Structure formats: structure tokens, C-alpha cells
Coordinates of C-alpha atoms and ligand atoms in Angstrom, one line a residue:
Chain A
X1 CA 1.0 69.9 -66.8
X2 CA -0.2 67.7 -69.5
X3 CA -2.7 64.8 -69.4
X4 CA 0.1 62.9 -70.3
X5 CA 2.2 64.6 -68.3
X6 CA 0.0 63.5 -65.7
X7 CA -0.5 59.6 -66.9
X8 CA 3.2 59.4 -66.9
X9 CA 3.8 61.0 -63.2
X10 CA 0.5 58.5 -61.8
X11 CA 2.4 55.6 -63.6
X12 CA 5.7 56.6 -61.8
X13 CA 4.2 56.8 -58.7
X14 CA 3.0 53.7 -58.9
X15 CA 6.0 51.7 -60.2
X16 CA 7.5 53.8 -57.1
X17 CA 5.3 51.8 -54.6
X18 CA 5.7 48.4 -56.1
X19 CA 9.6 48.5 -56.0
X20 CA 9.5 50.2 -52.1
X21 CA 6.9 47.2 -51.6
X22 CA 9.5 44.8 -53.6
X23 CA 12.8 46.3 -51.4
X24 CA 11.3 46.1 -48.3
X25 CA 11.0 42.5 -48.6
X26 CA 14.2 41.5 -50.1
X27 CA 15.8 43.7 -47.2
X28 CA 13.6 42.2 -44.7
X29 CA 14.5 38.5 -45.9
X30 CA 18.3 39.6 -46.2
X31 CA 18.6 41.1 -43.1
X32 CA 16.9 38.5 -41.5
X33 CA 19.3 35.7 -43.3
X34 CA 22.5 37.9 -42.3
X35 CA 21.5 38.1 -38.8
X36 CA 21.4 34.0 -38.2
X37 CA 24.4 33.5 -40.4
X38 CA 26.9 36.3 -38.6
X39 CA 24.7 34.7 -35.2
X40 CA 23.2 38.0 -34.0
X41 CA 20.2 36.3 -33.3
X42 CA 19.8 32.5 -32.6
X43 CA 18.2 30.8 -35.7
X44 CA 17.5 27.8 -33.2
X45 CA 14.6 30.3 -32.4
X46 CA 14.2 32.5 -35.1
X47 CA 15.5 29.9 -38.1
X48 CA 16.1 31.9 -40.9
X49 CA 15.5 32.3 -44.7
X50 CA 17.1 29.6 -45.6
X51 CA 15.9 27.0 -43.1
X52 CA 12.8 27.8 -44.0
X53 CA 13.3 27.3 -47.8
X54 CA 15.1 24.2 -46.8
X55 CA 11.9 23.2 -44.7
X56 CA 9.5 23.9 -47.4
X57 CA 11.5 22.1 -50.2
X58 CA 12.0 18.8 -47.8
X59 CA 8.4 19.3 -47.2
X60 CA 7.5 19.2 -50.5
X61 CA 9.8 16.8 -51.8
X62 CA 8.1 14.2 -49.5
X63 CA 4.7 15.3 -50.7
X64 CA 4.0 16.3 -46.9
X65 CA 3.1 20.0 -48.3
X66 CA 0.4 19.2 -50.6
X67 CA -1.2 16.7 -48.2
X68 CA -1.1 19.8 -45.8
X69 CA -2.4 22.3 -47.8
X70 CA -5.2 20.0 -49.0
X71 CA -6.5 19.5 -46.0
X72 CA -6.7 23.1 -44.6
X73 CA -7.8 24.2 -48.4
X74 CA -10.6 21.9 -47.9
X75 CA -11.9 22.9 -44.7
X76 CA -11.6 26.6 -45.8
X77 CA -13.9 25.5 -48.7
X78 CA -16.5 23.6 -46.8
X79 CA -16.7 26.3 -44.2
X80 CA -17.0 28.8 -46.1
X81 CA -19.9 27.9 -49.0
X82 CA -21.9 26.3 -45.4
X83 CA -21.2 29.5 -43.9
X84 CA -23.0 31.7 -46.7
X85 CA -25.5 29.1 -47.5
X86 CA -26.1 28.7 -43.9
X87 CA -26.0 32.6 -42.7
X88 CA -28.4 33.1 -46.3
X89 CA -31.0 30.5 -45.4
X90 CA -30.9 32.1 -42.0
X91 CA -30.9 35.4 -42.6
X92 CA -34.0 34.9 -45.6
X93 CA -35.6 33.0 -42.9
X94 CA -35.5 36.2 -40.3
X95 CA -36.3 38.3 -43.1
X96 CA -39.9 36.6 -44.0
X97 CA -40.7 36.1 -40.0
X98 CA -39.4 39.1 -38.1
X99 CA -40.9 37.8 -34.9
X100 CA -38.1 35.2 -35.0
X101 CA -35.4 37.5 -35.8
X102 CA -36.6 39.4 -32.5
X103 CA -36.5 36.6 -30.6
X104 CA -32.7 35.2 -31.9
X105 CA -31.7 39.0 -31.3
X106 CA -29.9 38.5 -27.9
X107 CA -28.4 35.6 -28.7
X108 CA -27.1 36.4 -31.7
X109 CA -25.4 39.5 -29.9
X110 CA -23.9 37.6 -27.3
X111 CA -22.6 34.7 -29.4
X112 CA -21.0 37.6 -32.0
X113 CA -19.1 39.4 -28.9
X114 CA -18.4 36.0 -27.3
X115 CA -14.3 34.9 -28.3
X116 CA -16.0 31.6 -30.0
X117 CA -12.6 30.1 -29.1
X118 CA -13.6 29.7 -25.8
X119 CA -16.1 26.9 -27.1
X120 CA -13.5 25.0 -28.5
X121 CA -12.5 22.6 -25.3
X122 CA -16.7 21.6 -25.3
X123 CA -17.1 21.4 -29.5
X124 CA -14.0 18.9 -29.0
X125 CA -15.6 17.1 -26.5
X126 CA -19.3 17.1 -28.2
X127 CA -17.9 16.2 -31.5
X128 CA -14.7 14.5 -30.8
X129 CA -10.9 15.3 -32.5
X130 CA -11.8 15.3 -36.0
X131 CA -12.4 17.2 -39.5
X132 CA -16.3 17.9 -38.1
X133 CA -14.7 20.1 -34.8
X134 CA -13.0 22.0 -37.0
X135 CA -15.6 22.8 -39.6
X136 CA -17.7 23.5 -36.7
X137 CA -15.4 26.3 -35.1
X138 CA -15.2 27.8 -38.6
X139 CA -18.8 27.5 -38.7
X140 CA -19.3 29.7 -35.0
X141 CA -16.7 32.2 -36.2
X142 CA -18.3 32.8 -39.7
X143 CA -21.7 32.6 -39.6
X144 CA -22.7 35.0 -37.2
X145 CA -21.4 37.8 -38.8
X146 CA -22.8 36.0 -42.1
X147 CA -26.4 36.2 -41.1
X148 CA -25.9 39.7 -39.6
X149 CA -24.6 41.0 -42.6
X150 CA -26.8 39.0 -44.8
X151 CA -30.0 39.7 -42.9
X152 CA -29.1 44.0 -42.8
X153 CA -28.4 43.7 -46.8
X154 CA -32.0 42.1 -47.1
X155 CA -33.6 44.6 -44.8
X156 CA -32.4 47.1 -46.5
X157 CA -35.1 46.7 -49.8
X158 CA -36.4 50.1 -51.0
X159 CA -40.0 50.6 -49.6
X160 CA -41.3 52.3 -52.3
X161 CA -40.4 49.6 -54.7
X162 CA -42.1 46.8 -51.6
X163 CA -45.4 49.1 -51.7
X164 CA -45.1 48.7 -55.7
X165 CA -45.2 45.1 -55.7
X166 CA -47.7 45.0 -53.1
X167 CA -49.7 46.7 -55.7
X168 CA -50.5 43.7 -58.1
X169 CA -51.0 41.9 -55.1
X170 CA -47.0 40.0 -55.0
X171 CA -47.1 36.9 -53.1
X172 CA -44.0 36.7 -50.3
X173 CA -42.2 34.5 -52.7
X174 CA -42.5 37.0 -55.5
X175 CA -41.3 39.6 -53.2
X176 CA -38.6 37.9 -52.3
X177 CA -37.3 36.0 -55.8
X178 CA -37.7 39.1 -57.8
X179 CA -37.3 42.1 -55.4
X180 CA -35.5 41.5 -51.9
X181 CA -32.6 39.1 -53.2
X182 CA -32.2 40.8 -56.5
X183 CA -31.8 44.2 -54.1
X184 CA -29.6 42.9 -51.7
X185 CA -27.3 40.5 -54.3
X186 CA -24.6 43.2 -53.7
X187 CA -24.3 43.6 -50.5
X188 CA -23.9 39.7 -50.5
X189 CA -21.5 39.3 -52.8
X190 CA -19.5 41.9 -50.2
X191 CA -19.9 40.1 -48.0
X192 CA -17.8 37.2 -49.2
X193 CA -14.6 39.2 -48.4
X194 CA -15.2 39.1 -44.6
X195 CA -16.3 35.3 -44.4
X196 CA -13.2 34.5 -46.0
X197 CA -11.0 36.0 -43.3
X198 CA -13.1 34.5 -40.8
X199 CA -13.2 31.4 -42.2
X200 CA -9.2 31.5 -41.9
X201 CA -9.0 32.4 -38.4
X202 CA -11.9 29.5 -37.8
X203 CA -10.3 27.1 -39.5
X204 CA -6.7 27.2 -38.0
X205 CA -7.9 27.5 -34.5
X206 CA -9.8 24.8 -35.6
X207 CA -6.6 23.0 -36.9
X208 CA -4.7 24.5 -33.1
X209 CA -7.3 22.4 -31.1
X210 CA -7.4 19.2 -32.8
X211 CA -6.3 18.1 -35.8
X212 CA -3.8 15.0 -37.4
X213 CA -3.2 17.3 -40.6
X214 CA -3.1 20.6 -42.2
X215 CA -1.3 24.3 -41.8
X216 CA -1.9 24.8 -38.5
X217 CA -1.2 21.4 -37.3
X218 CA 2.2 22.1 -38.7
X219 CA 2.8 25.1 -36.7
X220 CA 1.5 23.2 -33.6
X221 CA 3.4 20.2 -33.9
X222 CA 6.5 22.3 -34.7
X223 CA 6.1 23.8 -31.3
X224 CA 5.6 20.7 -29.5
X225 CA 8.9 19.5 -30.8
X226 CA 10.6 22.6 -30.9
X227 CA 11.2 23.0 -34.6
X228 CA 10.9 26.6 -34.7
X229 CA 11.5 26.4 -39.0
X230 CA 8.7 24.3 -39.6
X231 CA 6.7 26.4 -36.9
X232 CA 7.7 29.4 -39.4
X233 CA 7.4 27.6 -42.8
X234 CA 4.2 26.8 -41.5
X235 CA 3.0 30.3 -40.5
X236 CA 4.5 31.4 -44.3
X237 CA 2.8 29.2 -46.3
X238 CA -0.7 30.2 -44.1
X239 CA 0.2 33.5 -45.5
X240 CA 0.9 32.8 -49.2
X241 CA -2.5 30.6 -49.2
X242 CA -4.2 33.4 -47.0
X243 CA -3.1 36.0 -49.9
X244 CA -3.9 33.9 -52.6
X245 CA -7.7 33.2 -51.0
X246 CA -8.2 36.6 -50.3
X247 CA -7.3 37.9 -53.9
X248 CA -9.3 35.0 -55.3
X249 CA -12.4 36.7 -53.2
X250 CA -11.5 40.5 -54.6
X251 CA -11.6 39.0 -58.3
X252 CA -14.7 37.0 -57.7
X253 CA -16.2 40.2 -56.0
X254 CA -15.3 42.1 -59.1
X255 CA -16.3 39.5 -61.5
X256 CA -19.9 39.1 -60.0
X257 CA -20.5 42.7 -58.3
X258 CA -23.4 44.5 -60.7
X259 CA -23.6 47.9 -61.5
X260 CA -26.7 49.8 -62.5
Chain B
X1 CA -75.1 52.6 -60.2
X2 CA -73.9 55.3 -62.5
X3 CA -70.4 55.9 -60.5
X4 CA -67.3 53.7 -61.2
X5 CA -66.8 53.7 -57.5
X6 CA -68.6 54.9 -54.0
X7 CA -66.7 55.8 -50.7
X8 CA -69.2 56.3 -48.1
X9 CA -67.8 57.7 -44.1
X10 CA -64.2 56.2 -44.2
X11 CA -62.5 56.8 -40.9
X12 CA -59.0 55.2 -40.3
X13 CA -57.3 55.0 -36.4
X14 CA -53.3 53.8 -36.7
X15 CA -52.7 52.4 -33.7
X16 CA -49.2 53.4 -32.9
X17 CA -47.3 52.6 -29.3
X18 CA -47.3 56.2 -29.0
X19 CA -51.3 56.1 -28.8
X20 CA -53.8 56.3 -31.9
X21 CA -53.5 58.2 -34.5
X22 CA -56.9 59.8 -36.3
X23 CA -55.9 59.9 -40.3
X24 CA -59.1 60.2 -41.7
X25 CA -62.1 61.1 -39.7
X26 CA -65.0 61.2 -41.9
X27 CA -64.4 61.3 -46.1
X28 CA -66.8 60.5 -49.0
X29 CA -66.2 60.4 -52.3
X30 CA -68.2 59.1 -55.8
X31 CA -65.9 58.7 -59.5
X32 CA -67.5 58.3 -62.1
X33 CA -67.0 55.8 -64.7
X34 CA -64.1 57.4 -67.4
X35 CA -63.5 60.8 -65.5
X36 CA -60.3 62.6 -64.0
X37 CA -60.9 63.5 -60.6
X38 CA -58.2 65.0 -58.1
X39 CA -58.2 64.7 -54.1
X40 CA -56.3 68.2 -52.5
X41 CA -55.0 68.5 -49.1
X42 CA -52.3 69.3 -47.1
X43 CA -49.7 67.1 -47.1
X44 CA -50.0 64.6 -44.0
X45 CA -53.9 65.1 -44.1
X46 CA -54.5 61.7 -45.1
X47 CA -54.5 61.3 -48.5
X48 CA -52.3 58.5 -49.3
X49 CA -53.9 56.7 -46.8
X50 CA -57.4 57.0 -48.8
X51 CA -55.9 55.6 -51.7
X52 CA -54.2 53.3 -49.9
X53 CA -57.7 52.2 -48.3
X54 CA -59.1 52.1 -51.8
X55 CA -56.7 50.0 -52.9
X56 CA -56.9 47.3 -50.3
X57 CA -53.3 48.0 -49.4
X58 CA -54.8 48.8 -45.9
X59 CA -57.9 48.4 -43.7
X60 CA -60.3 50.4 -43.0
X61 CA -61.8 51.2 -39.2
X62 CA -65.4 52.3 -40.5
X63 CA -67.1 53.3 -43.6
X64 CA -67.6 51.4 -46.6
X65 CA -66.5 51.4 -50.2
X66 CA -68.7 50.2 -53.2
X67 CA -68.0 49.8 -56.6
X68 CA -69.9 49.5 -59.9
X69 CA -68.6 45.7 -60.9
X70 CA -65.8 43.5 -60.2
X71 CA -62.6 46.4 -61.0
X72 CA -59.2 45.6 -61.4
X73 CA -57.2 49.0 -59.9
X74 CA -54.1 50.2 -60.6
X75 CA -52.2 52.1 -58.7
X76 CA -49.2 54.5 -59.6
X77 CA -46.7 55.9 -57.0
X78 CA -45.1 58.7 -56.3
X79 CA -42.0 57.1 -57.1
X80 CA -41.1 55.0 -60.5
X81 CA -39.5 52.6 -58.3
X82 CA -38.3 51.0 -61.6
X83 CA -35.8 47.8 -61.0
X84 CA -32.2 49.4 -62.3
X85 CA -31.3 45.6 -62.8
X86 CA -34.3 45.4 -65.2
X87 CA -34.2 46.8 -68.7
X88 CA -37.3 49.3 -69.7
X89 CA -39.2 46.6 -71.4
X90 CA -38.7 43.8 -68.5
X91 CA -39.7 46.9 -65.5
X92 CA -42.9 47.6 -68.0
X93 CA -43.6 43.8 -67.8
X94 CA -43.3 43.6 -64.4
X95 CA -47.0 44.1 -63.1
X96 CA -48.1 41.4 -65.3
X97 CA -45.5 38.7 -64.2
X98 CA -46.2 39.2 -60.6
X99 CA -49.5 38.2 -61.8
X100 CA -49.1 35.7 -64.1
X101 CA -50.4 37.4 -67.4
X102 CA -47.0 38.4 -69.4
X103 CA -48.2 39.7 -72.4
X104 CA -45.1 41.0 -74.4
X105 CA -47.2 42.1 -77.5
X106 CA -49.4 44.6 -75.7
X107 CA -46.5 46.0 -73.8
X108 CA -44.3 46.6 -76.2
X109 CA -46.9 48.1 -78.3
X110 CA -47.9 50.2 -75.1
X111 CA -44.3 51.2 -74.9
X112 CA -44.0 51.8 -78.8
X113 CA -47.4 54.3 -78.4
X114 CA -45.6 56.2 -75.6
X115 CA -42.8 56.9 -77.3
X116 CA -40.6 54.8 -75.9
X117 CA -40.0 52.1 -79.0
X118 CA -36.3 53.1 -78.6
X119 CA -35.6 52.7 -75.2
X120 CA -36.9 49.2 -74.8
X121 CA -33.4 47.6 -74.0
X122 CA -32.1 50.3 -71.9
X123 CA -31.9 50.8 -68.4
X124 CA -33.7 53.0 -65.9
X125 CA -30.6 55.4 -65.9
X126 CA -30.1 55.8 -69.2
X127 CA -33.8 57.5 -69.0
X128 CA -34.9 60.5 -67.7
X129 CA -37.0 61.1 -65.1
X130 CA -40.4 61.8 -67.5
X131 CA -39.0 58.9 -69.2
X132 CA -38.9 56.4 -66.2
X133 CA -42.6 57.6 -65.1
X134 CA -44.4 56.5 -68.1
X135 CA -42.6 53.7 -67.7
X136 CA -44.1 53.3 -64.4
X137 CA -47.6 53.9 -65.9
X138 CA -47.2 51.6 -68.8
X139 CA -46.1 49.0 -65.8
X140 CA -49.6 49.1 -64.6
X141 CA -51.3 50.0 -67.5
X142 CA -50.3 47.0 -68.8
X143 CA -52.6 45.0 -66.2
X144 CA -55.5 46.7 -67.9
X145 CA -57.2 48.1 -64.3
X146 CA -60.7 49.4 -64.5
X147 CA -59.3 52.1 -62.0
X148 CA -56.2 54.2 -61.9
X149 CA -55.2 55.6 -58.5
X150 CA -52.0 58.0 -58.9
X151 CA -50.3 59.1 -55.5
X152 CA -48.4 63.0 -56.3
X153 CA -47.3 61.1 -59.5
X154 CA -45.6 64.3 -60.8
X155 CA -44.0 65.8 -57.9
X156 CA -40.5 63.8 -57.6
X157 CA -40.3 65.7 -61.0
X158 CA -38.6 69.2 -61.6
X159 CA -41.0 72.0 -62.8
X160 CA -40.6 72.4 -66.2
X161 CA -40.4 68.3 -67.0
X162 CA -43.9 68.3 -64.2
X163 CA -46.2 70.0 -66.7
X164 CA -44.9 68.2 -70.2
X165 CA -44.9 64.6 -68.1
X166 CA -48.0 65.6 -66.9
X167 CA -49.4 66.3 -70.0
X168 CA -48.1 62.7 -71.1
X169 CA -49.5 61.1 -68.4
X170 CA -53.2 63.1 -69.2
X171 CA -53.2 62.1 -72.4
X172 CA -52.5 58.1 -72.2
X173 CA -55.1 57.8 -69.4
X174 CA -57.8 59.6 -71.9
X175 CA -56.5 57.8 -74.7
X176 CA -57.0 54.3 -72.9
X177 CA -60.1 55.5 -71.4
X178 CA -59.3 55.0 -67.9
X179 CA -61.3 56.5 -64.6
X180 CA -58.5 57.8 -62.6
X181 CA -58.2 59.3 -59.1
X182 CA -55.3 61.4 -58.6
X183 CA -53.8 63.2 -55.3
X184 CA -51.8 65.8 -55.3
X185 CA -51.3 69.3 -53.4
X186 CA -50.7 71.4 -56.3
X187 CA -53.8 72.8 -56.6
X188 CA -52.7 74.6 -60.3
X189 CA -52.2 70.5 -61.4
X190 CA -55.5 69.0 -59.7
X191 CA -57.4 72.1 -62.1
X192 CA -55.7 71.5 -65.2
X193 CA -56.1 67.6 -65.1
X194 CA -59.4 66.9 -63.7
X195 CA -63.2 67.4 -64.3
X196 CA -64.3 67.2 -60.6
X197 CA -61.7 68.0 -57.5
X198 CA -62.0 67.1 -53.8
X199 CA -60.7 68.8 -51.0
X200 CA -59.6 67.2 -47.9
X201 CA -59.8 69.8 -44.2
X202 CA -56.3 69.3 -42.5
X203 CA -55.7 66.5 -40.6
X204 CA -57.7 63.9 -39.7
X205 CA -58.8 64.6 -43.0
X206 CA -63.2 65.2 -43.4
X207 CA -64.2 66.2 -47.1
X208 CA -64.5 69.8 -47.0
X209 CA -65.4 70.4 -50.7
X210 CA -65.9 69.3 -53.5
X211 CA -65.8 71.0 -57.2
X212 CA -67.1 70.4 -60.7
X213 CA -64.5 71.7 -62.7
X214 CA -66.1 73.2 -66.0
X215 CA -64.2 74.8 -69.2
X216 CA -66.0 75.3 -72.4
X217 CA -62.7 75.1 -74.0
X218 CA -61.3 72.1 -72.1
X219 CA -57.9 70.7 -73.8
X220 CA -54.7 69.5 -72.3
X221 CA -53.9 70.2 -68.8
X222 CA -51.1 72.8 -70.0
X223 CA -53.6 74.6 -72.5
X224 CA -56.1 74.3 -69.6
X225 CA -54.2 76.5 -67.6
X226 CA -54.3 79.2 -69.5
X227 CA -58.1 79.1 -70.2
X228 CA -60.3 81.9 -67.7
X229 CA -61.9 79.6 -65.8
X230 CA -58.5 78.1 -64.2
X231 CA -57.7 80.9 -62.4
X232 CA -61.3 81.4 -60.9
X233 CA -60.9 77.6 -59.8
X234 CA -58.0 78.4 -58.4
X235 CA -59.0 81.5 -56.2
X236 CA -61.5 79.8 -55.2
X237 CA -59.9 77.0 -54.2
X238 CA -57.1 78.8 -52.2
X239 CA -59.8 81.0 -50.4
X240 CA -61.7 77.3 -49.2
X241 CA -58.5 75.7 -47.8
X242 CA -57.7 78.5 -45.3
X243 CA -61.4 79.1 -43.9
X244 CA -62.7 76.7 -41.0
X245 CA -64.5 74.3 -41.5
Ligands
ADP301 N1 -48.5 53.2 -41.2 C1 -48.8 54.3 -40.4 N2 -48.8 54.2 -39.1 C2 -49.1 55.2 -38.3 N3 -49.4 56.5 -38.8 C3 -49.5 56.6 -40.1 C4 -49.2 55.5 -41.0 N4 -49.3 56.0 -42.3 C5 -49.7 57.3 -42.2 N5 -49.8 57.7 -40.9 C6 -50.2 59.0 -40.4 O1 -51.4 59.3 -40.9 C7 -51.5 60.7 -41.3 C8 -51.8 60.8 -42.8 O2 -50.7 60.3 -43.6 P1 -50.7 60.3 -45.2 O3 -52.0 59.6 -45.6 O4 -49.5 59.7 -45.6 O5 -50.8 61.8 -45.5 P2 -50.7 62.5 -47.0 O6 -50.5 61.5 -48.0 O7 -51.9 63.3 -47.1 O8 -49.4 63.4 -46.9 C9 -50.1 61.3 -41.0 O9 -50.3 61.9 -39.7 C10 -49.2 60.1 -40.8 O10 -48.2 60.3 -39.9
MG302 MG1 -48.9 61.1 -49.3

């Protein structure tokens, strides 16, 4: 064989798995469309392909959509640059006084293993039905894995190349602006991609529990009044944006990742 | 005082939760001003933590250390822990930044000396591993230090690149006229590069001897070995680190 023998077969291969991934879709939204027409399966419950394009396009036509996806695009944003902010200050901040890092220790391992939804009854109370509770539940579900993962990228800093800057006598600041960020810039960029997922599942729990407006409002209130097509609009446009935001980290990842 | 620097008893306890740990029990030492000198040992006898001690990287527990004037000491490691996010001529300027006295001019021209003009804008991976220790030495030759202290400088290196870097590294020390303390535990290296060499007992390291190496032919370290008196150095030497103390 080849080596273009071999390009050509990869390329195959690959146009292979985009048109399975392109079939399995159409078939899956055909099927699904043919079941509710022929009434196989009851599209009061299940709506169907059409309903929800219907849905969407009313939705949009009365500018309902946009106002929707503002709103939970917001609170993604917000969440997620005070998540890594937060979780960096934090984590910097364990770094320099290890003592404190000790002493957090404990708590940070139960609040990571506790299902932060559970706090969501008491955020609502403490900070009332609004943007802030929401943001806030983002907040618990993001930034304790954000410090952790910040905090092990920082700890991480080659010893050899500490000893050497403890050589010309490097203040803590120098150590820190020119060897322990720089070394662990990677390993923060990575981990972008996780707080963006969180960030999603923070902020629509978020949107469950209290709010007037946004994606998961939409699915809510399409269950309380038994609109199962909006409920399912709803959960497909959280998918598209969910897509869209997590391709948006990948390219950012690739765009700022360093090599040496 | 005629020598550069004095180190009189120094005895060093780590206190570990495990109990203490004895590194160095009783060592002495005098450098004087412009010489090579080597410290031998087994390995986990305590030399790093001498030169470590001499450095003011760590505390002592007792003894005391003296030195001629005011010095500036540099110190080289083991590894180049060069900055692969830094080009060559940014790592070389390190030291300096970190303490507040860039000088571009003087490295660049150390750089340019050391044959090394053409790497300037590269990276440390683009370099070999010679390459990337005199980059490490120009790093802190570049803060100009009174002292050098160099910690098995040569032996993250393969053989054959050991003795030319070696060599290298020999040659811009003399050339800048530095004093320089190196440890190693190649005893064949600590002959070829130095005029005196002190041997450490195993550990907790005591100074069990010291040597004044003399050659009336004395060139660079790889011509030194080949010179008579090397290899009575070295019997010698061998035949002192297995008898007791
Ligand atoms: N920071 C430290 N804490 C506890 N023990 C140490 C520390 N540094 C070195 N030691 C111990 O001191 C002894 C001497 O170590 P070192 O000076 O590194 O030896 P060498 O450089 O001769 O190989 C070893 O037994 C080592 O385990
Ligand atoms: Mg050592």
C-alpha cells in the first residue's frame, strides 16, 4: 500500500463516520416523526419533529427565543469567567500559604462529593428567586473542582527549576509571575473544558429552581403546563447551545494551549 | 585572609517526623581565591547539602562559614532547568531579572563567546543537552558571582558529550577567572578539573581527606587525563574511600 493509498483509505474512513453520524440522525428524526404521524406513540407526550420545529419557529417569531437564550447565555458567561477567576485567586492563594490549603482540605472534600443541588432550597431562601441564586449554584458546582484542578496544576512546578530561582534569591512574587503560573498556564487552559460543562449543569439547575427566564425555565414551565413540545424544544435548543459552547472551549483550548 | 572562603565544623540535623536525620557531622573546608576545587563522596553523603549550606539556601545547625569580602555566589545545578517557554537568550537573562540588573549587552556577548551567537532566538529543545548547560552557566555567570558552586553539573549528560561539556564548562570558568567549588562522584572528573579535591566519609559526611592535585603539565581536563599523575590521583583516591576512617 501506498502513502496515498493510505491518505485516500484514512479520508474514506472518515467521510464513512460523518455520513453514519449524518444517517443516524435523519433516521432518528424520521422515525420519530413517522411514529406520531401513523400514532404509534402519543405526540401529546412525545410531540414530534415537527411540533417542535413548529415550537421553535413560534418561539422565535415572537422574539421569546432570543430573550431565552440571552439570559441563560449570560449566566453561563458570568459563572463561568467568576468561576476561573475565583477558583485561580483561590487556588494562587493555597499555593503561597499551604497551611491554609491544609486547613480548607476537608471541606473542600466534602463540598466536592456533596450533590451541591441539595443546597439549592437554602441558596433560594438566603438569596431570594433571582439571577444572583442562580449564578450562585453555578458558582458551588464550578468552582470546587476549579480550585482543585487549578491548585494541583500549580503544585505541580518542577523543583529543580524552584531551587534555581531560589538561587538569585527570587522573591515569592517572582516565583510565582515568572515560574509557577507560566508552568502551570496549561493545565489551566485545560481546565476550561470541565468548567464549562459544569457551568451548564449549574446554571440550569439554577434556571429549575428559580427563575422568570431562560432554557431551563422553558423546560420547567412546559412541564407545569403540560406542553411536552416546548418541554422538548427546550431541552434541544440546551443541546445546540451546549454543543456550540463546548466546541467554542475546544477551539479556544487549541488557540491558546502552548507547546514547547 | 588568603582563602576566597572558610568552612570551619559544619554539622546539619534535618529534622524529619520520622526522627533526625545526621547529614553532615563534622566538615571543613578553605577555597582559595581563583582555584578549581572538587568535593567527592558517595552519593547521599551530604554533599548537596554543603553547597546548599554555603549558599544560604539552608541553615546550618553548628559550625561557621567565613569568607574573604562581601561575595556574590553563583550556583549551578545539576539540572539546566531552562524555561522551554523562554528563548536561549531570555533563560540566559534570567538570573539578572530576578535580580533586577538585565544587562542584555554582556549576555549576549557572554552567549556570542560560548558559542552560542546562533542559538540566541531558539528554544531549549532545539539545543542539545551540552548546549542547554552552558546556557545554564552563562545564566549565572551573567550575575557576575565572586563564587561558583556547581552541583554534579555534568552527570545528567551522556558520556561522551560529559567530557567535551566539561571541558566547556573548565574553560569559561578559567577564562572569567572564577573560584569555583564543584561536587561530583566521578572521581576521574573531580582529577581532571581541579587543583585541590576533598573527600567526604559516607554518611553523615566528616572530611576524610583532602588532596593537592599537582601536574607539571596541567591543560584541559580531557588532556589532564591522560597526563601520569592522573592515574596515581586516582589510585589513590579509590584506595582512601574504601578504608575506615
Ligand atoms: N530536606 C531534607 N530533609 C530531610 N533529609 C534530607 C533533606 N535533604 C537531604 N536530606 C538527607 O541528607 C542526606 C544527604 O543528602 P544530600 O546532601 O542530598 O546527599 P548527596 O548530595 O551527597 O547525594 C541524605 O540522607 C538525605 O536523605
Ligand atoms: Mg546531591
Amino acid at each position: 500500500m501506498s502513502q496515498s493509498d493510505f491518505i485516500k483509505k484514512y479520508k474514506r474512513n472518515k467521510r464513512f463516520i460523518k455520513v453514519m453520524q449524518f444517517l443516524i440522525l435523519l433516521s432518528f428524526i424520521v422515525i420519530w416523526q413517522i411514529l406520531s404521524s401513523t400514532n404509534v406513540i402519543n405526540s401529546f407526550i412525545y410531540s414530534s419533529p415537527y411540533n417542535v420545529f413548529i415550537t421553535i419557529k413560534n418561539l422565535a417569531i415572537s422574539k421569546e427565543l432570543f430573550t431565552h437564550i440571552f439570559t441563560t447565555l449570560s449566566e453561563i458567561f458570568i459563572s463561568f469567567v467568576l468561576g476561573i477567576s475565583l477558583g485561580l485567586f483561590i487556588a494562587i492563594l493555597f499555593y503561597e500559604c499551604p497551611t491554609l490549603a491544609k486547613i480548607f482540605d476537608p471541606y473542600l472534600t466534602v463540598l466536592n462529593s456533596l450533590p451541591k443541588v441539595a443546597l439549592g432550597p437554602i441558596i433560594i431562601i438566603i438569596f431570594g428567586a433571582n439571577t444572583k441564586s442562580i449564578i450562585i449554584m453555578a458558582l458551588l458546582i464550578n468552582l470546587i473542582v476549579s480550585i482543585i484542578s487549578i491548585y494541583s496544576g500549580l503544585k505541580e512546578t518542577d523543583k529543580v527549576r524552584l531551587k534555581m530561582f531560589d538561587t538569585f534569591k527570587a522573591t515569592k512574587w517572582q516565583k510565582l509571575k515568572m515560574l509557577v503560573l507560566p508552568s502551570a498556564y496549561n493545565s489551566i487552559i485545560a481546565s476550561l473544558k470541565l468548567n464549562i460543562s459544569l457551568t451548564l449543569i449549574g446554571v440550569i439547575t439554577g434556571e429549575f429552581l428559580v427563575s422568570k427566564s431562560g432554557i431551563g425555565y422553558l423546560i420547567i414551565y412546559g412541564t407545569q403546563v403540560f406542553n411536552l413540545d416546548l418541554v422538548i424544544s427546550g431541552i434541544i435548543i440546551l443541546l445546540v447551545i451546549s454543543y456550540i459552547l463546548y466546541k467554542g472551549v475546544i477551539l479556544l483550548e487549541k488557540i491558546l494551549i502552548k507547546t514547547y | 585572609m588568603n582563602n576566597l572562603i572558610e568552612v570551619e565544623n559544619i554539622k546539619k540535623n534535618y529534622h524529619t517526623l520520622n526522627g533526625e536525620i545526621e547529614a553532615l557531622k563534622d566538615v571543613s573546608l578553605e577555597v582559595k581565591e581563583g582555584s578549581f576545587v572538587s568535593i567527592v563522596g558517595t552519593s547521599g553523603c551530604g554533599k548537596s547539602t554543603l553547597l546548599n549550606i554555603i549558599a544560604g539556601l539552608e541553615d546550618k545547625t553548628s559550625g561557621q562559614i567565613k569568607f574573604k569580602k562581601d561575595i556574590k555566589i553563583g550556583y549551578m545545578l545539576q539540572e539546566d532547568a531552562l524555561l522551554p517557554w523562554l528563548t536561549v537568550l531570555d533563560n540566559a537573562l534570567l538570573g539578572l531579572k530576578i535580580t533586577k540588573e538585565e544587562d542584555t549587552e554582556y549576555v549576549k556577548y557572554l552567549l556570542k563567546t560560548y558559542g552560542l551567537e546562533k542559538f540566541m532566538d531558539k528554544y531549549p529543545k532545539e539545543l542539545s543537552g551540552g548546549m542547554k548547560q552552558r546556557v545554564a552557566l552563562i545564566r549565572t555567570l551573567a550575575t557576575k558571582p565572586d563564587l561558583l558552586l556547581l552541583d554534579e553539573p555534568f552527570s545528567a549528560l551522556d558520556y561522551q558529550s560529559r567530557l567535551k561539556v566539561s571541558n566547556d564548562v573548565y574553560n569559561i570558568i578559567k577564562k572569567e577567572k572564577k573560584t569555583a567549588i564543584m561536587i561530583t562522584h566521578d572521581i576521574a572528573e573531580a582529577i581532571s578539573l581541579s587543583e585541590e579535591v576533598f573527600l567526604l566519609s559516607k554518611s553523615p559526611a566528616i572530611l576524610k581527606k583532602h588532596y593537592d592535585i599537582i601536574m607539571k603539565e596541567r591543560s584541559t581536563p580531557i588532556k589532564n587525563r591522560s597526563l601520569p599523575e592522573f592515574s596515581y590521583y586516582y589510585d589513590m583516591i579509590w584506595r582512601d574511600i574504601d578504608e575506615p576512617i
